[in-house]
XYZ file of C-alpha atoms in Angstrom:
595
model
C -15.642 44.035 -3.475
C -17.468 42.074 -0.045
C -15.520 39.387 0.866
C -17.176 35.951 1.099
C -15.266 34.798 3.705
C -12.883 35.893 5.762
C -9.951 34.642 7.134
C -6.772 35.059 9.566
C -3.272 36.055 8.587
C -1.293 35.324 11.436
C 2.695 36.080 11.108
C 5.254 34.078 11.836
C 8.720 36.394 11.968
C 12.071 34.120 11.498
C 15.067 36.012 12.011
C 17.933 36.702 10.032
C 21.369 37.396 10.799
C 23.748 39.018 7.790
C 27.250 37.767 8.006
C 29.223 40.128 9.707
C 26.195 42.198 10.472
C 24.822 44.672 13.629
C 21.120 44.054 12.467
C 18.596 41.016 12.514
C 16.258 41.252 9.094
C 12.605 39.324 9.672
C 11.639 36.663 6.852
C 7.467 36.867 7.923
C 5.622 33.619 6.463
C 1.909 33.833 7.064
C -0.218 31.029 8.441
C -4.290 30.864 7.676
C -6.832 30.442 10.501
C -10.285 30.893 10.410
C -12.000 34.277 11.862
C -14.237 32.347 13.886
C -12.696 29.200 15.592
C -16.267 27.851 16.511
C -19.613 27.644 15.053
C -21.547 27.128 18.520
C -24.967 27.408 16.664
C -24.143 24.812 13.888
C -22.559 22.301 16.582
C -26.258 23.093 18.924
C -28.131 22.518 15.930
C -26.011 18.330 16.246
C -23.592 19.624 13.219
C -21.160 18.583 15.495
C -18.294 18.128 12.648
C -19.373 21.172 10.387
C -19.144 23.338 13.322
C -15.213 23.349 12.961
C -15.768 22.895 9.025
C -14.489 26.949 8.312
C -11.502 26.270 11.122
C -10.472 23.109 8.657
C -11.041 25.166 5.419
C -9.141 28.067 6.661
C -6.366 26.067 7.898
C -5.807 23.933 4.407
C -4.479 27.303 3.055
C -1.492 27.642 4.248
C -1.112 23.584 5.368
C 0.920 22.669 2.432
C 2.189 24.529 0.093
C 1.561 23.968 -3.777
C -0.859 21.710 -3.915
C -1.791 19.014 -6.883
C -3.705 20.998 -9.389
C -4.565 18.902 -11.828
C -8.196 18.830 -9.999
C -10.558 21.901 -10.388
C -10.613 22.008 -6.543
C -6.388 22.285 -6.385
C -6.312 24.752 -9.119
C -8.655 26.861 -6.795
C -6.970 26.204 -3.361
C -3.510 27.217 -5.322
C -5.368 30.433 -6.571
C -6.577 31.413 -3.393
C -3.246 30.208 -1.227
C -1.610 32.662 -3.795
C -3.822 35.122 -3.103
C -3.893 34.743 0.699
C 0.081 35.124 0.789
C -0.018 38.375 -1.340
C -2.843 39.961 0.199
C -1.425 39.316 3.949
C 2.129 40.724 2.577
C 1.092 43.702 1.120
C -1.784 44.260 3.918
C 1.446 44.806 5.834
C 3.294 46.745 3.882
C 0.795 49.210 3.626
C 0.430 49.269 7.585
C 4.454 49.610 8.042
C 4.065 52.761 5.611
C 0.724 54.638 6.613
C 2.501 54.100 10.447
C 4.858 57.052 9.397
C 3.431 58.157 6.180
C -0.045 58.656 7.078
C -2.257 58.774 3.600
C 0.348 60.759 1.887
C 1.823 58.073 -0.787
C 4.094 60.234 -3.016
C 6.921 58.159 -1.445
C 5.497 54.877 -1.344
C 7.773 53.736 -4.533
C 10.864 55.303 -3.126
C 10.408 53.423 0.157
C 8.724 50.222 -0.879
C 10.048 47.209 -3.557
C 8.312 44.152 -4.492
C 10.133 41.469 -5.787
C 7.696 38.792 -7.634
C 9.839 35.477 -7.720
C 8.459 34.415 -10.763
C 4.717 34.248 -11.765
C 3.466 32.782 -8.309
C 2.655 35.859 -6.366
C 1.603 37.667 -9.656
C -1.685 38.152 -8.369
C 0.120 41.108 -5.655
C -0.028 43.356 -8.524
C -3.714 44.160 -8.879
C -4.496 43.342 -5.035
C -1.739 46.564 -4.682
C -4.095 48.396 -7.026
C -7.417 47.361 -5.537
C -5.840 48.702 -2.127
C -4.650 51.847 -3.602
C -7.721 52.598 -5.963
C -11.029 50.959 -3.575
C -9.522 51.474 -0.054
C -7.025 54.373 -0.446
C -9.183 56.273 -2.698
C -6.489 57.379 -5.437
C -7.206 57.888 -8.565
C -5.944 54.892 -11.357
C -3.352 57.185 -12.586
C -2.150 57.924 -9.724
C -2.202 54.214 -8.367
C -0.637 52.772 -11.648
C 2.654 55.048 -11.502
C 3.326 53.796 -8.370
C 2.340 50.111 -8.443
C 4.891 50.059 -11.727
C 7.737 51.505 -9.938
C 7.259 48.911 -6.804
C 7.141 45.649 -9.038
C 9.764 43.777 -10.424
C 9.591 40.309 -11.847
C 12.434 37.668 -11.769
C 11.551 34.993 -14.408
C 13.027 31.573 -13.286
C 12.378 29.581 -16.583
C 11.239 29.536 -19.705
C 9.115 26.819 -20.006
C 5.554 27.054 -20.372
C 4.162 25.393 -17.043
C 6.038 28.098 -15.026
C 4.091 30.548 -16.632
C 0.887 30.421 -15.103
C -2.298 30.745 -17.168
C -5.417 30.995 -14.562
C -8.785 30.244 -16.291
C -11.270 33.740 -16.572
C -13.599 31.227 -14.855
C -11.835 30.627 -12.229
C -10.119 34.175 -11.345
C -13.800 35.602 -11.625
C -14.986 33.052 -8.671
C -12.511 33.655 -6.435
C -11.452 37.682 -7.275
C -13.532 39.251 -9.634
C -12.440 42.614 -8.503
C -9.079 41.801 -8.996
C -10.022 40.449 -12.628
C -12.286 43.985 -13.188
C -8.646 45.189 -12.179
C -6.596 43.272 -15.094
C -9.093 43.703 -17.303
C -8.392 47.876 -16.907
C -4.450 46.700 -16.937
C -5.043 45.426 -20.045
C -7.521 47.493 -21.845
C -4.901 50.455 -20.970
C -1.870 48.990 -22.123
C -3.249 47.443 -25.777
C -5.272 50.947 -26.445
C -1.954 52.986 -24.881
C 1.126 51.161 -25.688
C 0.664 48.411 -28.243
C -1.675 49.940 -30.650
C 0.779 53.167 -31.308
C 3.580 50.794 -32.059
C 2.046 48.363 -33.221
C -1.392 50.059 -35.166
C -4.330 47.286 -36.538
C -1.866 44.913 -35.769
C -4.226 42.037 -33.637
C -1.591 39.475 -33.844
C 0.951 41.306 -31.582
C -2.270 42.743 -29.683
C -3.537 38.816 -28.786
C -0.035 38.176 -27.870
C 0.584 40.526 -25.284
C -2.871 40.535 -24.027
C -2.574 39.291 -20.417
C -5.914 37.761 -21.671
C -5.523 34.854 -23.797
C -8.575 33.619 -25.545
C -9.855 30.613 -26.952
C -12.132 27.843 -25.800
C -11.251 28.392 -22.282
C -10.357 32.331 -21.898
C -7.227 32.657 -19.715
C -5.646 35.142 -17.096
C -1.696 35.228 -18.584
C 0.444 35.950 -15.199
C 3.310 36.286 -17.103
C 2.640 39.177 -19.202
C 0.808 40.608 -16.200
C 4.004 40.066 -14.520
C 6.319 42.433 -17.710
C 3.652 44.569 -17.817
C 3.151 45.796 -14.430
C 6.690 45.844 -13.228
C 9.319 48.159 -14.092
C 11.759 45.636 -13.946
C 12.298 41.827 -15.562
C 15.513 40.085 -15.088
C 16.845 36.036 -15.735
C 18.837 34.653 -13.743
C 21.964 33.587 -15.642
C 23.601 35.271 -18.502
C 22.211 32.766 -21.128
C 18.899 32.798 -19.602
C 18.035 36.507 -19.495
C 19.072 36.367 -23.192
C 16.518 34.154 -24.199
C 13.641 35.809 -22.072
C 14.672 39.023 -23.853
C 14.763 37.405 -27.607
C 12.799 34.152 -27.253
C 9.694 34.559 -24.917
C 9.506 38.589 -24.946
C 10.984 39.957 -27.771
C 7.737 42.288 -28.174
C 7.797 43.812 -24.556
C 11.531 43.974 -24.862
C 10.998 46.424 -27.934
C 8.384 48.372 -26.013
C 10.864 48.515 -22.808
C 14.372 47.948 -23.855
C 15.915 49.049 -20.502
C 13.054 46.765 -18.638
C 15.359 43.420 -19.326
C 18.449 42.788 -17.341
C 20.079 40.080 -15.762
C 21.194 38.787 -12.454
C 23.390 36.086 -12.252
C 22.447 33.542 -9.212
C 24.627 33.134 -6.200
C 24.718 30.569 -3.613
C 26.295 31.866 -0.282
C 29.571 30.295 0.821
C 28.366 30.201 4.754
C 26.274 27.843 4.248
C 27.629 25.759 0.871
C 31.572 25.914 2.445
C 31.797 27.266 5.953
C 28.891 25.399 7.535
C 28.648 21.932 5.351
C 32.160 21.446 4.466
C 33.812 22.373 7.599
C 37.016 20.691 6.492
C 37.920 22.630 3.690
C 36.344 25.831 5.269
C 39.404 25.011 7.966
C 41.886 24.552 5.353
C 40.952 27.878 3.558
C 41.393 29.913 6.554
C 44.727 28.800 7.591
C 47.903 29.687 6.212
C 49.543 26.929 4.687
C 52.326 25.469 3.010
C 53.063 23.768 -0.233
C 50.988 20.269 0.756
C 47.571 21.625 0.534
C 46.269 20.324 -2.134
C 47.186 16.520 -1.005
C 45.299 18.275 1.928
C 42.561 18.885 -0.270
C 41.848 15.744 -1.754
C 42.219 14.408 1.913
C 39.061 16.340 3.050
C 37.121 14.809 0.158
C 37.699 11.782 1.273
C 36.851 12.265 4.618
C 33.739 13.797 3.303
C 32.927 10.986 0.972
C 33.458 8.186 4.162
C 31.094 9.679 6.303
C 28.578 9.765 3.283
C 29.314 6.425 2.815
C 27.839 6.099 6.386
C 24.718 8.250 5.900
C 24.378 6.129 2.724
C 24.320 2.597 4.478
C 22.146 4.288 6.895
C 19.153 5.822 5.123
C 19.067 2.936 2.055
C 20.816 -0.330 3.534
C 22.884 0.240 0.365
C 27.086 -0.117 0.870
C 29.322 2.171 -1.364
C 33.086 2.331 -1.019
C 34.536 5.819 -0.936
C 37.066 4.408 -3.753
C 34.551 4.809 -6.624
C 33.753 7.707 -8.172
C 30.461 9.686 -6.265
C 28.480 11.098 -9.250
C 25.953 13.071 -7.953
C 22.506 14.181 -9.457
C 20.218 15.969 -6.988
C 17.572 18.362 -8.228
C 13.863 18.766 -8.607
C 12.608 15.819 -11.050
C 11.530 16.733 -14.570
C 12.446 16.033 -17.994
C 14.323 18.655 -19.330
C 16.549 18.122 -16.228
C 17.106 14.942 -17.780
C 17.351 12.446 -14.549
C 16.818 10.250 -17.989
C 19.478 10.739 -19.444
C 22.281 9.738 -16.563
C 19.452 6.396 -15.782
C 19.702 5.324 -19.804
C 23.580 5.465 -19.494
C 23.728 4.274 -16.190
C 21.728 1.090 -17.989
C 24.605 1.245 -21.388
C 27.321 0.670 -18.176
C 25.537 -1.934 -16.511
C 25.125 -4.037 -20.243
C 29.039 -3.167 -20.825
C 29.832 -4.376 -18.121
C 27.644 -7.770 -18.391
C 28.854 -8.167 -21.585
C 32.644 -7.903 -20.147
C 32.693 -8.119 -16.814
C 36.955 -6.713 -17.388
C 35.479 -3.672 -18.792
C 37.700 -0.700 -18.278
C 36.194 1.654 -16.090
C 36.885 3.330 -12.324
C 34.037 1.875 -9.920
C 31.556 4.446 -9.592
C 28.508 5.203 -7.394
C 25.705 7.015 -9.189
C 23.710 9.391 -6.385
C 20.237 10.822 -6.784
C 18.012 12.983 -4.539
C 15.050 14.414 -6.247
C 11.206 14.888 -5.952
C 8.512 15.137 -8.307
C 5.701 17.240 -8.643
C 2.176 15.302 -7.193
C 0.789 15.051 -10.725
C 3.765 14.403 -12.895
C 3.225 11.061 -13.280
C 6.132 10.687 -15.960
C 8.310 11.913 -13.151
C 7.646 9.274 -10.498
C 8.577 6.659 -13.182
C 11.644 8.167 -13.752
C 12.043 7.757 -9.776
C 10.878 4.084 -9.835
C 12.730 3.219 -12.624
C 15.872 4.152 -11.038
C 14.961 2.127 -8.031
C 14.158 -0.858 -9.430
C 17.681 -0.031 -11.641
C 19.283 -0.025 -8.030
C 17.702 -3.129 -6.939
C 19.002 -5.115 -10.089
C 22.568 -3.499 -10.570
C 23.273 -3.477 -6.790
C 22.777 -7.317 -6.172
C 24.341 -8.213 -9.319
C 27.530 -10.313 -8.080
C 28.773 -10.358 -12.035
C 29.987 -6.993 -12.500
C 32.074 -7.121 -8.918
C 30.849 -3.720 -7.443
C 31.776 -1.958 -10.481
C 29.088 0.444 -10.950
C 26.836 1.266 -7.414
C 23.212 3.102 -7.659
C 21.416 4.668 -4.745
C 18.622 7.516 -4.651
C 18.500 9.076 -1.455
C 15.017 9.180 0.623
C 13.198 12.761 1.517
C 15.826 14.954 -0.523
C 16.202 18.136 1.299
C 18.269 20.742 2.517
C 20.321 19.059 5.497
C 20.735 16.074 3.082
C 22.385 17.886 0.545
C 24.514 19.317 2.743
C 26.124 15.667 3.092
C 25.997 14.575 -0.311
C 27.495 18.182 -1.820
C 30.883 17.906 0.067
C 31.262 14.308 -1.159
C 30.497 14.815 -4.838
C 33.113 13.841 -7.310
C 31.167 14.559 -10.271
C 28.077 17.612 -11.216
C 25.428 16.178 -12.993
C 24.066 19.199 -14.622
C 22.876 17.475 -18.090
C 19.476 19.761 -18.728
C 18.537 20.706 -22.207
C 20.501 23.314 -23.524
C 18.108 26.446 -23.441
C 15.682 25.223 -20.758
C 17.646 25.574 -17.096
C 17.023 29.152 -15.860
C 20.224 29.183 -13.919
C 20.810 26.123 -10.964
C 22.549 26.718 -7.642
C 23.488 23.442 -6.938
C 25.961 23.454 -9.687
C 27.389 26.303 -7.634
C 27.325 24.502 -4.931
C 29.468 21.570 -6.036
C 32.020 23.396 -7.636
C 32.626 25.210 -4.972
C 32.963 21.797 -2.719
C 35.295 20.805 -5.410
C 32.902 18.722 -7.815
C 33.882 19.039 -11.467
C 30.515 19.251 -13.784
C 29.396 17.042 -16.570
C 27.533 19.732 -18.339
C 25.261 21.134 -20.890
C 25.711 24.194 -22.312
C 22.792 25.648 -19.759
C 22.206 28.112 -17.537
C 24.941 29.136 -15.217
C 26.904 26.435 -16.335
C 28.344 28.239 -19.156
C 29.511 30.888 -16.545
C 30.656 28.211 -14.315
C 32.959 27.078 -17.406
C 34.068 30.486 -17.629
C 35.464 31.035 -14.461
C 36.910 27.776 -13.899
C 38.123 27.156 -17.476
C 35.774 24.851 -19.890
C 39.260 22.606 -19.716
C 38.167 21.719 -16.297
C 34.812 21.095 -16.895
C 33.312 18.223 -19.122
C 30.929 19.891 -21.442
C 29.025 17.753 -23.704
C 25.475 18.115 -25.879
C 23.968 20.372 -28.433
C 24.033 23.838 -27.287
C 21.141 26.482 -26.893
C 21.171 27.257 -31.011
C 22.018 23.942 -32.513
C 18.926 22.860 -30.160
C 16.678 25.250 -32.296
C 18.143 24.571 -35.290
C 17.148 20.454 -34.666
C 13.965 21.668 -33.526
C 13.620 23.234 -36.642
C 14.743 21.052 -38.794
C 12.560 18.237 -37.679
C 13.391 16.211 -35.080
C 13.347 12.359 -35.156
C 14.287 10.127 -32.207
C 13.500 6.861 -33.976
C 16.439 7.839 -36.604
C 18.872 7.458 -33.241
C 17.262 4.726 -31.317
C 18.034 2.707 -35.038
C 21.296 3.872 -36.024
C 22.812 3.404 -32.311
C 22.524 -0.568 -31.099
C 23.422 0.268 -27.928
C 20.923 2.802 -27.365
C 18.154 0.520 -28.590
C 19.270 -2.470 -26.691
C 18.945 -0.158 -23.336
C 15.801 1.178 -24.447
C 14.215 -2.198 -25.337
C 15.150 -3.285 -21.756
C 12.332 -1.303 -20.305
C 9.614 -3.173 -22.539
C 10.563 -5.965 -20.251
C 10.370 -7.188 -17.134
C 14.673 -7.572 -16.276
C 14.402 -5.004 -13.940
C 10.237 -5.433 -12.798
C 10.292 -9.123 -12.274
C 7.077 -10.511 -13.504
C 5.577 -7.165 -14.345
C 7.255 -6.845 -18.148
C 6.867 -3.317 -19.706
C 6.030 -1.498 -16.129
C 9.022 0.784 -17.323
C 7.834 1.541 -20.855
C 6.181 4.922 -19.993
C 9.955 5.917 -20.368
C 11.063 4.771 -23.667
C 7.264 5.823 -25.344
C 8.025 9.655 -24.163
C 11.494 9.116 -25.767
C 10.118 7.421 -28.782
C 6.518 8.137 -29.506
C 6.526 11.017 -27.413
C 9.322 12.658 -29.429
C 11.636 13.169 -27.167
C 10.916 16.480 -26.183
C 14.108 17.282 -24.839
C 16.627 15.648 -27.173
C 17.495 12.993 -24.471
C 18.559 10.648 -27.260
C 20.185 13.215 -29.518
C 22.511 13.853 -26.279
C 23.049 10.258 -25.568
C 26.603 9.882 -27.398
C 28.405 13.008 -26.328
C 27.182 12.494 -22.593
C 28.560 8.661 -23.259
C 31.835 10.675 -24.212
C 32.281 13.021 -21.396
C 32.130 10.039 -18.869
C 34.543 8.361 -20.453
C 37.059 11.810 -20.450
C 35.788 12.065 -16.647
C 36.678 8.216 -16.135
C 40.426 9.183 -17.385
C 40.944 12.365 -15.624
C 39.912 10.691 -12.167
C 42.892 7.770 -12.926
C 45.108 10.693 -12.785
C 44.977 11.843 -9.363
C 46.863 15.371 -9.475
C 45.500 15.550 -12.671
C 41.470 15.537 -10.542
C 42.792 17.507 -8.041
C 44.363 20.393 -10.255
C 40.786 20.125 -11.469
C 38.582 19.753 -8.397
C 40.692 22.843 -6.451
C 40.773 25.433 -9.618
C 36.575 24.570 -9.883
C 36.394 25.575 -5.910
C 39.054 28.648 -6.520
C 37.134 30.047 -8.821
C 33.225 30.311 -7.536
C 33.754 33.894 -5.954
C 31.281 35.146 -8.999
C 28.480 32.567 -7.936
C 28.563 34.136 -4.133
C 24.608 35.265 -3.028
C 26.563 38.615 -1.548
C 27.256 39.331 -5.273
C 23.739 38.801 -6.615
C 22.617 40.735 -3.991
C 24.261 43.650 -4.833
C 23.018 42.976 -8.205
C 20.179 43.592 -7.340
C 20.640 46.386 -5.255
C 22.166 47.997 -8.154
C 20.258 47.265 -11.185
C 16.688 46.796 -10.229
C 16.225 48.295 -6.679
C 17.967 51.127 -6.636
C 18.996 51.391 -2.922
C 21.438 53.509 -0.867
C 22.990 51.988 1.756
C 22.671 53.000 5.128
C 25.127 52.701 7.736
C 23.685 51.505 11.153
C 25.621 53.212 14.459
């Protein structure tokens, strides 16, 4: 393979400190520059811009990460950032090891594990074999029993979109040596392992191919992903089930040892000791029999100075009385930001209807971002804005119900809005969250989750006690069995007048003065879309569980018997256990004790 172009991996080392720990561990991110800074013949020639054209190109690669690919040219600057990441990180590996190994490599897999954090940096596998096989001159044997002991693939989710598909097209532009590669991969494993188990049986072969064909022939990086690693684990208990029976049942009989699980873990230092300082201070000391007024008195603290941040990054004023419901995740419908805006809408028209309608005041908090193409997405995000505008300014229902989505969601911002949460919104389809952290998060800060069935929240509800949780929704196997049965959202949006009458709204212009129906992308996914993730089918029980949240928070020992056993009980979701998980299960390391 000769390179087209080539360009610059420069490191950048950021240092990290274990807890408790004698050592400093490097994090290296890679940034792109061009080989050549300056064409001086193009800019003599009067190219005066083109002679820095292959600095610009170069530096686009690592400038921002994920691109929009919904263009031919972002699907090809993704492909080649992806490949540009790997290449640099395993160009380094291999000089760390040859600086004590020499060419000897019969204990490269002993020293050396790859972890591929989901299908993104996929492409490391046959860029390890193009270095052991073109430059190290091994035979592919020989190279093949040792990529498959390095790799190991954590799968994040199951839906489809996280499972990249690269077109043949493409991958033979950009790498065709690396496709040559996969195409061996393949040809290997159908003629070696699938066709034994599986003989004249093309069905299962197309289905594990890592090529998919069709109209437009496709590079799986999934199966590439099970196939060339010698581990594969989810990342909750309920998720690692499903990737086992649900999206590789096949490679799971092939490999039943290669499926496993690790739970996800947040780490307290940052999540308790370092945004909460508060209760971090309250766990450490030894106390008497008023903690827990003492707890509850650190939430609010938390909440007022939220209340601040609030007023001063939207304009908006809350009051620390009401209830702070908190949503804050990436955007995207199966996490169902949908479903809290449609109810958030049922309150508002309760509460027009009867402006004495029963309910503790509550403040509904978002922070979220969308992907650059979803466009679905973004009017989720407007809609909830203009929702704001309307429902905030409305004297009528006298502060009742409060709406505010946080600017530029990030990490520091969550770190305000965590501590303060009264309620977890963690509402996704049941079946379709991998795991989530930041339901660990706000348990442990002494949140109590409104929850699906999903992910780590079932293991959330275990620990804590499902009595202190509000669990709500169809769960992963009554989702099938709608599914299967045939799913019809027009059936609800009819039977349920309340539903409809929030649904109509956005065919007009109540909340989009003068621009009717500017909301209506919303209710046609739900409707003529067919509500891909049962949104609507949800709608009642999720109606139900805030109204059982709503009469635990009028009790006030009642919440904080709650809100204290949730934080109690998060020592499972610590990052120092999943760690070790790993250690154990997939890695196999020995620990070594530094003098």
């Amino acid at each position: 393979w000769h390179a087209g172009r080539k360009i610059k991996g420069v490191p950048w080392d950021i240092p990290v400190v274990g807890f408790g720990g004698h050592t400093v561990n490097i994090l290296r991110l890679w940034e792109s520059r061009a080989s050549e800074f300056f064409d001086w013949d193009v800019f003599n020639a009067g190219g005066y811009i083109d002679s820095q054209a292959e600095k610009a190109q170069a530096e686009t690669i690592s400038k921002v990460l994920y691109p929009n690919d919904e263009t031919d040219a972002g699907k090809e600057l993704r492909l080649i950032q992806q490949y540009f990441f790997c290449a640099c990180s395993i160009k380094d590996i291999m000089r760390r090891y040859k600086r004590v190994h020499g060419s000897d490599f019969r204990n490269f897999a002993a020293q050396i594990a790859i972890q591929l954090n989901d299908t993104h940096p996929t492409v490391a596998i046959p860029e390890l074999m193009r270095v052991l096989v073109d430059e190290e001159d091994l035979n592919w044997d020989a190279a093949w029993a040792i990529c498959y002991q390095v790799f190991s693939y954590t799968n994040h989710t199951l839906l489809p979109e996280a499972l990249e598909k690269w077109s043949v097209s493409l991958f033979e532009k950009v790498l065709p040596r690396h496709l040559e590669i996969i195409y061996e991969i393949n040809t290997r494993f159908l003629n070696e392992l699938v066709e034994p188990k599986w003989p004249g049986n093309d069905a299962i072969k197309a289905k594990l191919s890592i090529i998919e064909e069709g109209d437009v022939r496709k590079v799986r990086m999934g199966n590439l992903c099970v196939i060339g690693s010698c581990k594969v684990n989810g990342v909750a208990e309920i998720h690692s089930k499903l990737v086992k029976e649900d999206l590789f049942p096949e490679y799971a009989e092939l490999w039943p040892e290669k499926m496993c699980n690790v739970t996800n873990g947040v780490t307290p230092r940052r999540w308790l000791l370092a945004c909460n300082p508060e209760l971090d201070a309250l766990y450490n000391e030894v106390v008497g029999k008023e903690w827990p007024l003492q707890f509850m008195t650190i939430k609010r603290h938390n909440k007022e100075k939220l209340v601040k941040v609030i007023k001063a990054e939207t304009g908006i004023d809350v009051s620390a009385e009401a209830i702070f419901d908190v949503q804050i995740k990436r955007l995207h419908e199966y996490k169902r930001q949908q479903l809290n805006l449609i109810h958030i809408m049922a309150l508002y028209r309760r509460l027009l209807a009867n402006p004495d309608y029963d309910m503790h005041p509550r403040v509904f908090i978002f922070g979220s971002k969308a992907a650059p193409g979803y466009k679905l997405a973004k009017d989720i995000i407007y809609a909830i804005n203009k929702l704001a505008e309307r429902v905030n300014n409305d004297a009528r229902i006298q502060g009742k119900l409060k709406v505010v989505f946080m600017p530029n969601y990030r990490v520091s911002l969550a770190e305000k809005l965590i501590p303060a949460a009264d309620v977890s919104e963690q509402i996704s389809t049941a079946g379709y969250e991998a795991s989530g952290t930041g339901n660990m998060k706000m348990a442990l800060n002494g949140a109590i989750t409104i929850g699906t069935l999903d992910g780590a929240n079932i293991e959330i509800a275990e620990e804590a006690g499902a009595e202190n949780c509000a669990i709500f929704g169809l769960n992963v196997d009554e989702v099938k069995s709608l599914k299967a049965r045939g799913y019809n959202p027009y059936d609800l949006y009819y039977a349920n007048s309340e539903l409809k009458a929030v649904l109509d709204w956005f065919d007009t212009d109540y909340f989009t003065p003068g621009r009717p129906g500017e909301l209506a992308s919303i209710k046609r996914s739900l409707l003529e879309g067919g509500d891909p993730y049962l949104t609507l089918a949800d709608f009642a029980s999720y109606s139900e569980a805030h109204k059982l949240i709503d009469t635990w928070y009028r009790d006030p020992a009642l919440w904080a018997k709650k809100a204290i056993i949730n934080s109690a009980t998060m020592g499972k979701f610590n990052s120092d256990r999943s760690i070790q998980d790993y250690v154990d299960r997939i890695w196999k390391l020995k620990s070594c004790n530094v003098g």
